[in-house]
CSV table of C-alpha atoms in Angstrom, one decimal:
chain,number,residue,atom,x,y,z
A,249,MET,CA,244.0,55.4,30.3
A,250,SER,CA,241.0,54.4,28.1
A,251,PRO,CA,237.8,53.8,29.9
A,252,LEU,CA,237.4,50.2,31.1
A,253,ARG,CA,234.2,48.2,31.1
A,254,VAL,CA,233.9,47.0,34.7
A,255,GLY,CA,231.4,44.5,36.2
A,256,VAL,CA,231.0,44.6,40.0
A,257,VAL,CA,229.3,41.8,41.9
A,258,GLY,CA,227.7,42.7,45.2
A,259,CYS,CA,226.0,45.8,46.5
A,260,GLY,CA,227.8,45.9,49.8
A,261,VAL,CA,230.2,48.6,51.1
A,262,GLY,CA,233.2,47.5,49.0
A,263,GLY,CA,231.2,46.8,45.9
A,264,MET,CA,229.4,50.1,45.9
A,265,ALA,CA,232.5,52.1,46.8
A,266,ALA,CA,234.5,50.4,44.0
A,267,ALA,CA,231.7,51.1,41.5
A,268,LEU,CA,231.4,54.7,42.5
A,269,ALA,CA,235.2,55.4,42.6
A,270,LEU,CA,235.6,53.8,39.1
A,271,ALA,CA,232.6,55.5,37.5
A,272,ARG,CA,233.7,58.9,38.7
A,273,ARG,CA,237.0,58.3,37.0
A,274,GLY,CA,235.2,57.8,33.7
A,275,HIS,CA,234.9,54.0,33.6
A,276,ARG,CA,231.7,52.2,32.4
A,277,VAL,CA,230.5,50.3,35.5
A,278,THR,CA,227.7,47.7,35.8
A,279,LEU,CA,226.9,46.7,39.4
A,280,LEU,CA,225.1,43.3,39.7
A,281,GLU,CA,223.1,42.7,42.9
A,282,ALA,CA,221.6,39.3,43.9
A,283,PHE,CA,218.5,40.8,45.6
A,284,ALA,CA,215.6,42.3,43.9
A,285,ALA,CA,215.8,45.2,46.4
A,286,PRO,CA,219.3,45.8,47.7
A,287,ARG,CA,219.5,46.1,51.4
A,288,PRO,CA,222.1,46.5,54.1
A,289,LEU,CA,222.9,43.6,56.5
A,290,GLY,CA,223.8,44.2,60.1
A,291,SER,CA,223.4,47.0,62.6
A,292,GLY,CA,226.2,49.5,63.3
A,293,LEU,CA,229.9,49.8,62.5
A,294,LEU,CA,232.8,51.9,63.5
A,295,LEU,CA,234.5,53.9,60.7
A,296,GLN,CA,238.2,54.4,61.5
A,297,PRO,CA,240.5,57.2,60.2
A,298,THR,CA,241.4,54.9,57.2
A,299,GLY,CA,237.7,54.4,56.3
A,300,LEU,CA,237.0,58.1,56.7
A,301,ALA,CA,239.9,58.9,54.4
A,302,ALA,CA,238.5,56.6,51.8
A,303,LEU,CA,235.1,58.3,52.1
A,304,ARG,CA,236.9,61.6,51.8
A,305,ALA,CA,238.3,60.4,48.4
A,306,LEU,CA,234.7,59.6,47.4
A,307,GLN,CA,233.6,63.1,48.7
A,308,LEU,CA,231.2,61.5,51.2
A,309,ASP,CA,233.1,61.9,54.5
A,310,GLU,CA,231.2,65.1,55.6
A,311,ALA,CA,227.8,63.5,55.0
A,312,ILE,CA,228.8,60.5,57.0
A,313,ARG,CA,230.3,62.6,59.9
A,314,GLU,CA,227.0,64.5,60.0
A,315,ALA,CA,224.9,61.4,60.1
A,316,GLY,CA,227.1,59.4,62.5
A,317,ALA,CA,228.3,59.8,66.0
A,318,ARG,CA,231.8,60.8,67.0
A,319,VAL,CA,233.8,58.1,68.9
A,320,ASP,CA,236.8,59.1,70.8
A,321,ARG,CA,237.9,55.9,72.5
A,322,LEU,CA,237.4,52.2,73.0
A,323,GLU,CA,236.7,51.1,76.6
A,324,GLY,CA,236.4,47.5,77.8
A,325,LYS,CA,235.8,46.2,81.3
A,326,ASP,CA,235.2,42.7,82.8
A,327,THR,CA,232.4,41.9,85.2
A,328,ARG,CA,234.7,42.6,88.1
A,329,GLY,CA,235.2,46.1,87.0
A,330,ARG,CA,238.7,45.8,85.8
A,331,ARG,CA,239.7,47.8,82.8
A,332,VAL,CA,240.7,45.5,80.0
A,333,MET,CA,240.8,47.9,77.1
A,334,ASP,CA,241.4,51.7,77.2
A,335,LEU,CA,242.5,53.1,73.8
A,336,GLY,CA,242.0,56.7,72.8
A,337,TYR,CA,242.2,58.1,69.2
A,338,GLY,CA,244.0,61.1,70.7
A,339,ASP,CA,246.9,58.9,71.6
A,340,TRP,CA,247.4,58.5,67.9
A,341,ARG,CA,246.9,62.1,66.8
A,342,PRO,CA,245.4,65.1,68.6
A,343,GLY,CA,241.7,65.5,67.5
A,344,ALA,CA,241.5,62.1,65.8
A,345,HIS,CA,238.4,60.1,66.2
A,346,GLY,CA,236.2,57.4,64.6
A,347,VAL,CA,232.6,57.6,63.6
A,348,GLY,CA,229.9,55.2,64.6
A,349,ILE,CA,227.4,54.8,61.8
A,350,HIS,CA,224.3,52.7,61.2
A,351,ARG,CA,224.9,50.3,58.3
A,352,ALA,CA,221.7,51.4,56.6
A,353,VAL,CA,222.8,55.0,56.6
A,354,LEU,CA,226.2,54.2,55.1
A,355,PHE,CA,224.5,51.9,52.6
A,356,ASP,CA,222.0,54.7,51.5
A,357,THR,CA,224.8,57.3,51.3
A,358,LEU,CA,226.8,55.1,48.9
A,359,HIS,CA,223.8,53.8,47.0
A,360,ASP,CA,222.3,57.3,46.4
A,361,GLN,CA,225.5,58.3,44.5
A,362,LEU,CA,225.6,55.4,42.1
A,363,ALA,CA,223.1,56.6,39.5
A,364,PRO,CA,224.3,60.2,39.4
A,365,ALA,CA,227.9,58.8,38.8
A,366,GLY,CA,226.6,56.7,35.8
A,367,VAL,CA,226.7,53.3,37.5
A,368,GLU,CA,224.2,50.9,35.9
A,369,VAL,CA,222.7,48.9,38.8
A,370,VAL,CA,221.1,45.5,37.8
A,371,THR,CA,219.1,43.9,40.6
A,372,ASP,CA,217.8,40.3,41.0
A,373,ALA,CA,221.0,39.2,39.3
A,374,ARG,CA,222.6,36.4,41.4
A,375,ILE,CA,225.8,35.6,39.5
A,376,VAL,CA,226.5,31.9,39.5
A,377,ARG,CA,229.2,31.4,36.9
A,378,ILE,CA,232.2,33.3,35.5
A,379,GLU,CA,233.2,32.6,31.9
A,380,ASN,CA,236.7,33.4,30.6
A,381,PRO,CA,238.4,35.1,33.5
A,382,ALA,CA,240.8,36.9,31.2
A,383,ARG,CA,237.8,38.7,29.6
A,384,PRO,CA,235.1,37.8,32.1
A,385,VAL,CA,231.4,37.2,31.2
A,386,LEU,CA,229.2,36.9,34.3
A,387,HIS,CA,226.1,34.6,34.1
A,388,ASP,CA,223.2,34.8,36.6
A,389,GLN,CA,220.8,32.2,37.8
A,390,GLN,CA,218.1,33.3,35.3
A,391,GLY,CA,220.4,32.5,32.4
A,392,ARG,CA,221.3,36.1,31.6
A,393,SER,CA,224.9,37.1,30.7
A,394,PHE,CA,226.7,40.3,31.4
A,395,GLY,CA,229.9,41.4,29.7
A,396,PRO,CA,232.5,40.8,28.5
A,397,PHE,CA,234.2,43.1,30.9
A,398,ASP,CA,237.8,44.4,31.1
A,399,LEU,CA,237.6,43.8,34.8
A,400,ALA,CA,235.3,41.9,37.1
A,401,ILE,CA,235.3,42.9,40.8
A,402,ILE,CA,233.8,40.3,43.2
A,403,GLY,CA,232.5,42.0,46.3
A,404,ASP,CA,229.8,39.6,47.5
A,405,GLY,CA,231.0,39.4,51.1
A,406,SER,CA,232.7,36.8,53.4
A,407,ALA,CA,230.2,34.1,52.3
A,408,SER,CA,231.0,34.7,48.7
A,409,SER,CA,229.6,32.1,46.3
A,410,LEU,CA,232.1,33.0,43.6
A,411,ARG,CA,235.3,33.0,45.6
A,412,THR,CA,236.3,29.4,44.7
A,413,ALA,CA,235.6,30.2,41.0
A,414,ILE,CA,238.5,32.6,41.2
A,415,ARG,CA,240.7,30.8,43.8
A,416,PRO,CA,239.6,27.1,43.9
A,417,GLY,CA,241.7,26.5,47.1
A,418,ALA,CA,240.1,29.3,49.1
A,419,ARG,CA,238.8,28.5,52.6
A,420,ALA,CA,236.3,30.5,54.6
A,421,PRO,CA,235.2,28.6,57.7
A,422,VAL,CA,232.7,30.2,60.0
A,423,TYR,CA,234.1,31.4,63.4
A,424,PRO,CA,232.6,29.4,66.3
A,425,TRP,CA,231.2,32.6,67.8
A,426,GLY,CA,228.7,35.0,66.3
A,427,ALA,CA,226.5,37.7,67.7
A,428,VAL,CA,223.1,39.2,67.9
A,429,TRP,CA,222.6,42.9,67.2
A,430,THR,CA,219.9,45.5,67.6
A,431,ASN,CA,219.5,49.3,67.6
A,432,ALA,CA,218.2,51.4,70.5
A,433,SER,CA,217.6,55.0,71.5
A,434,ASP,CA,219.9,56.7,73.9
A,435,PRO,CA,218.2,60.1,74.3
A,436,GLU,CA,220.3,61.2,77.3
A,437,GLY,CA,223.6,60.3,75.5
A,438,ARG,CA,224.8,58.0,78.3
A,439,PHE,CA,226.8,56.0,75.8
A,440,ALA,CA,228.1,58.9,73.7
A,441,GLY,CA,231.8,59.3,72.7
A,442,ALA,CA,233.0,55.7,73.1
A,443,LEU,CA,232.6,52.2,72.0
A,444,ARG,CA,232.1,50.4,75.3
A,445,GLN,CA,232.4,46.7,75.9
A,446,VAL,CA,231.8,44.4,78.9
A,447,TYR,CA,233.3,40.9,79.2
A,448,HIS,CA,232.4,37.9,81.3
A,449,ARG,CA,235.5,35.8,81.0
A,450,ALA,CA,235.7,35.1,77.3
A,451,GLU,CA,232.3,33.5,77.1
A,452,VAL,CA,230.2,36.6,76.9
A,453,MET,CA,231.1,39.8,75.2
A,454,SER,CA,228.6,42.7,75.0
A,455,GLY,CA,229.1,46.1,73.5
A,456,VAL,CA,227.3,49.4,72.8
A,457,LEU,CA,228.4,51.7,69.9
A,458,PRO,CA,226.8,55.2,69.4
A,459,VAL,CA,225.8,55.5,65.7
A,460,GLY,CA,224.0,58.8,65.4
A,461,ARG,CA,221.1,58.8,63.0
A,462,GLY,CA,219.0,55.6,62.5
A,463,ALA,CA,217.7,54.1,59.3
A,464,LYS,CA,214.4,56.0,59.5
A,465,GLY,CA,215.9,59.3,60.7
A,466,GLU,CA,215.8,58.5,64.4
A,467,THR,CA,218.4,60.5,66.5
A,468,ASN,CA,220.7,59.4,69.3
A,469,GLN,CA,220.8,55.8,68.2
A,470,VAL,CA,223.2,53.1,69.5
A,471,SER,CA,223.9,49.6,68.4
A,472,LEU,CA,224.0,46.9,71.0
A,473,PHE,CA,225.6,43.5,70.5
A,474,TRP,CA,225.8,40.3,72.5
A,475,SER,CA,228.1,37.4,71.5
A,476,VAL,CA,226.7,33.9,71.1
A,477,PRO,CA,228.2,30.6,70.0
A,478,VAL,CA,227.1,30.0,66.4
A,479,LYS,CA,225.7,26.5,67.3
A,480,ASP,CA,223.5,28.2,70.0
A,481,LEU,CA,222.1,31.1,67.9
A,482,ASP,CA,218.8,29.4,67.0
A,483,ALA,CA,218.1,28.3,70.6
A,484,PHE,CA,219.2,31.7,71.9
A,485,LEU,CA,216.7,33.6,69.7
A,486,ALA,CA,214.0,31.1,70.6
A,487,GLY,CA,214.4,31.8,74.3
A,488,ASP,CA,212.5,34.3,76.4
A,489,PHE,CA,213.6,37.8,75.6
A,490,GLU,CA,212.7,39.4,79.0
A,491,THR,CA,214.5,36.7,80.9
A,492,TRP,CA,217.6,37.4,78.9
A,493,ARG,CA,217.3,41.2,79.2
A,494,ARG,CA,216.7,41.2,82.9
A,495,GLU,CA,218.7,38.2,84.2
A,496,ARG,CA,221.6,38.0,81.8
A,497,LEU,CA,222.2,41.4,80.2
A,498,GLY,CA,220.9,43.2,83.3
A,499,ALA,CA,223.2,41.2,85.6
A,500,LEU,CA,226.2,41.8,83.4
A,501,TRP,CA,225.5,45.5,82.4
A,502,PRO,CA,222.4,47.2,83.9
A,503,GLU,CA,222.9,50.4,81.9
A,504,ALA,CA,222.8,48.5,78.6
A,505,ALA,CA,219.7,46.5,79.7
A,506,ALA,CA,218.0,49.8,80.3
A,507,LEU,CA,218.3,50.6,76.6
A,508,LEU,CA,215.9,47.8,75.9
A,509,GLU,CA,213.2,48.6,78.4
A,510,GLY,CA,209.7,48.4,76.9
A,511,ARG,CA,210.6,45.7,74.4
A,512,GLU,CA,208.8,42.5,74.6
A,513,ALA,CA,210.4,40.2,72.0
A,514,TRP,CA,213.4,39.7,69.8
A,515,GLU,CA,212.0,41.8,67.0
A,516,GLY,CA,214.6,44.2,65.7
A,517,PHE,CA,217.5,41.8,66.4
A,518,SER,CA,219.7,40.4,63.7
A,519,ARG,CA,222.3,37.7,63.8
A,520,ALA,CA,225.9,38.1,62.6
A,521,LEU,CA,228.3,35.3,61.5
A,522,TYR,CA,232.0,35.8,60.7
A,523,ARG,CA,234.4,33.9,58.6
A,524,ASP,CA,238.1,33.4,58.6
A,525,VAL,CA,238.8,34.0,54.9
A,526,SER,CA,242.0,32.6,53.3
A,527,VAL,CA,242.4,32.8,49.6
A,528,GLY,CA,246.1,33.5,48.8
A,529,ARG,CA,246.1,35.8,45.9
A,530,TRP,CA,242.8,37.6,45.3
A,531,ASN,CA,242.8,37.6,41.5
A,532,ARG,CA,242.5,35.3,38.5
A,533,ASP,CA,243.4,37.1,35.3
A,534,ALA,CA,240.9,40.0,35.1
A,535,CYS,CA,238.7,38.8,38.0
A,536,VAL,CA,239.5,40.1,41.5
A,537,LEU,CA,238.0,39.7,45.0
A,538,ILE,CA,237.5,42.7,47.2
A,539,GLY,CA,236.6,43.4,50.8
A,540,ASP,CA,235.4,40.5,53.0
A,541,ALA,CA,235.3,38.2,49.9
A,542,ALA,CA,239.1,38.6,49.8
A,543,HIS,CA,240.1,39.0,53.5
A,544,GLY,CA,237.2,38.6,55.9
A,545,THR,CA,238.1,38.3,59.6
A,546,SER,CA,236.5,38.0,63.0
A,547,PRO,CA,235.0,41.3,64.3
A,548,GLN,CA,237.6,41.8,67.1
A,549,LEU,CA,239.3,44.7,65.4
A,550,GLY,CA,236.2,46.1,63.7
A,551,GLN,CA,238.0,46.7,60.4
A,552,GLY,CA,235.9,45.0,57.8
A,553,ALA,CA,234.1,47.9,56.2
A,554,ASN,CA,237.2,50.1,56.6
A,555,LEU,CA,239.4,47.7,54.7
A,556,ALA,CA,236.8,47.3,52.0
A,557,LEU,CA,236.5,51.1,51.5
A,558,VAL,CA,240.3,51.4,51.2
A,559,ASP,CA,240.4,48.4,48.8
A,560,ALA,CA,237.9,50.2,46.5
A,561,VAL,CA,239.4,53.7,46.3
A,562,GLU,CA,243.0,52.4,46.0
A,563,LEU,CA,242.0,50.0,43.2
A,564,ALA,CA,240.4,52.8,41.3
A,565,ALA,CA,243.4,55.1,41.8
A,566,ARG,CA,245.9,52.3,40.8
A,567,LEU,CA,244.0,51.6,37.6
A,568,ASP,CA,244.2,55.3,36.6
A,569,ARG,CA,247.9,55.8,37.3
A,570,ASP,CA,249.2,52.4,36.2
A,571,HIS,CA,249.3,52.2,32.4
A,572,ARG,CA,250.2,48.5,32.3
A,573,PRO,CA,247.6,45.9,31.3
A,574,THR,CA,244.6,45.7,33.7
A,575,ALA,CA,245.6,42.3,35.2
A,576,VAL,CA,249.1,43.6,35.9
A,577,ALA,CA,247.8,46.7,37.6
A,578,VAL,CA,245.4,44.7,39.7
A,579,ARG,CA,248.3,42.4,40.9
A,580,ALA,CA,250.3,45.5,41.9
A,581,TRP,CA,247.3,46.9,43.8
A,582,GLN,CA,246.9,43.6,45.5
A,583,ASP,CA,250.5,43.3,46.6
A,584,ASP,CA,250.3,46.7,48.2
A,585,ARG,CA,246.9,46.1,49.9
A,586,ARG,CA,248.1,42.8,51.4
A,587,ARG,CA,250.7,44.8,53.4
A,588,HIS,CA,247.7,46.3,55.2
A,589,THR,CA,245.0,43.6,55.2
A,590,GLY,CA,247.4,40.7,56.1
A,591,ILE,CA,248.3,42.3,59.4
A,592,TYR,CA,244.7,42.7,60.4
A,593,GLN,CA,243.8,39.1,59.4
A,594,LEU,CA,246.7,37.8,61.4
A,595,VAL,CA,246.1,39.9,64.5
A,596,SER,CA,242.3,39.5,64.4
A,597,LYS,CA,242.7,35.7,64.4
A,598,ALA,CA,245.2,35.8,67.2
A,599,LEU,CA,243.1,38.0,69.4
A,600,THR,CA,239.8,36.2,68.9
A,601,PRO,CA,240.3,33.5,71.6
A,602,LEU,CA,241.1,36.2,74.2
A,603,PHE,CA,237.5,37.6,73.9
A,604,GLN,CA,235.4,34.7,72.6
A,605,ALA,CA,236.3,31.3,73.9
A,606,HIS,CA,235.1,28.8,76.5
A,607,GLY,CA,237.0,28.1,79.7
A,608,ALA,CA,239.3,30.2,81.9
A,609,PHE,CA,242.6,29.9,80.1
A,610,TRP,CA,242.2,32.6,77.4
A,611,PRO,CA,240.6,35.3,79.6
A,612,CYS,CA,243.4,34.8,82.1
A,613,MET,CA,245.9,35.3,79.4
A,614,ARG,CA,244.0,38.5,78.4
A,615,ASP,CA,243.6,39.9,81.9
A,616,TRP,CA,247.0,39.0,83.4
A,617,PHE,CA,249.3,39.4,80.4
A,618,PHE,CA,247.7,41.2,77.5
A,619,THR,CA,245.9,43.9,79.5
A,620,PRO,CA,248.9,45.1,81.6
A,621,MET,CA,251.2,45.1,78.5
A,622,SER,CA,248.7,47.2,76.6
A,623,ARG,CA,249.3,50.0,79.1
A,624,TRP,CA,253.0,50.2,78.4
A,625,PRO,CA,253.8,53.2,76.3
A,626,GLY,CA,255.3,51.5,73.2
A,627,LEU,CA,252.8,48.6,73.2
A,628,LYS,CA,249.9,51.0,73.8
A,629,GLN,CA,250.9,52.9,70.7
A,630,LEU,CA,250.8,49.6,68.8
A,631,GLY,CA,247.2,49.1,70.1
A,632,VAL,CA,246.2,52.5,69.0
A,633,LEU,CA,247.6,51.8,65.5
A,634,LEU,CA,245.5,48.6,65.4
A,635,LEU,CA,242.4,50.5,66.6
A,636,THR,CA,242.7,53.3,64.0
A,637,GLY,CA,243.4,50.9,61.1
A,638,THR,CA,246.7,52.6,60.3
A,639,LEU,CA,249.1,49.7,61.0
A,640,ARG,CA,250.6,48.5,57.7
A,641,LEU,CA,253.9,47.9,56.0
A,642,GLY,CA,254.7,50.8,53.8
A,643,ARG,CA,252.9,54.1,53.3
A,644,PHE,CA,249.3,54.8,52.5
A,645,PRO,CA,248.7,56.1,49.0
A,646,PRO,CA,247.5,59.8,48.9
A,647,GLU,CA,243.9,58.7,48.3
A,648,THR,CA,243.6,57.0,51.7
A,649,LYS,CA,246.2,58.6,53.8
A,650,PRO,CA,244.5,59.3,57.2
């Protein structure tokens, strides 16, 4: 097909992956970023076989594997020592694994490839208005206009400011529970090989994920998170750090508390909010939402970045092989992607109260019903498919087949 002129809004994982995938296929891509200096948000994430397959399509999977940390399983225990979650990638395919990665490392790996691929990156361009969605022109807060484009891809995250311009009825309420994150060193590799979580009922959820190399080249890094109700985040971070580390984290999980020995304050912690995004169709004419802007979820299944990466490479592939008008090709891509993303939105929303809720009812449901069932062979396989990101209706296209 003839090269398209594409505008991409947002310098997150999905936006950069889409820009890179399209530019490498010969399209003229302009990436518009709101911040003067693009930067990653968050701490660590777990790349699943689907996300790694998408990175392989971008020729970046080997670099990511080298920088990250191999993860072979997900383990979760409650404060009484009972095993709540125990899922291994090997139960899906022999030798399969995920990769824990620092968000800054994934960001830099993608960002460093943009200019060599021919992507024009415009910073300090906060897009506030879309004109003529059939042939979109994007206007920023400084009064500049960009376009017209053959296709506008909106990848500005779960808190997208442009989502309702494309789908006026879209909803994206914040989940009641958020989290605080930080990175720490694990020189002895005590947390290697697994994403580990500890639960106190459903009111506290803490986890440690090995992520390999840090943002400044540090080695043997892990990301540690602690769940907090959103309404309590400000008060939590205004509290005494050492009291929390010693009396709350230390009582719940002494090994995790030891990772933070020597720290005196909350410096290095970041907060995370999550949204339940519901938009119906993702596109309006030649404008389309991608990644969390289209289908953001709670973090219970850890699939956000993976779904965004698959969105990006499959969209680029669809546009190349589908010779119908751009808007028609985008709708076909969207119909196929929703067979994948819809499952994870539904299951993530259903599982959230089992791990983040007040009271005793939901954790009892988890411990006495969900947990034993997850050990049954057939249902355990379903859990493994959810973990690996490979549960979907229909087959994966060749570009992102795990």
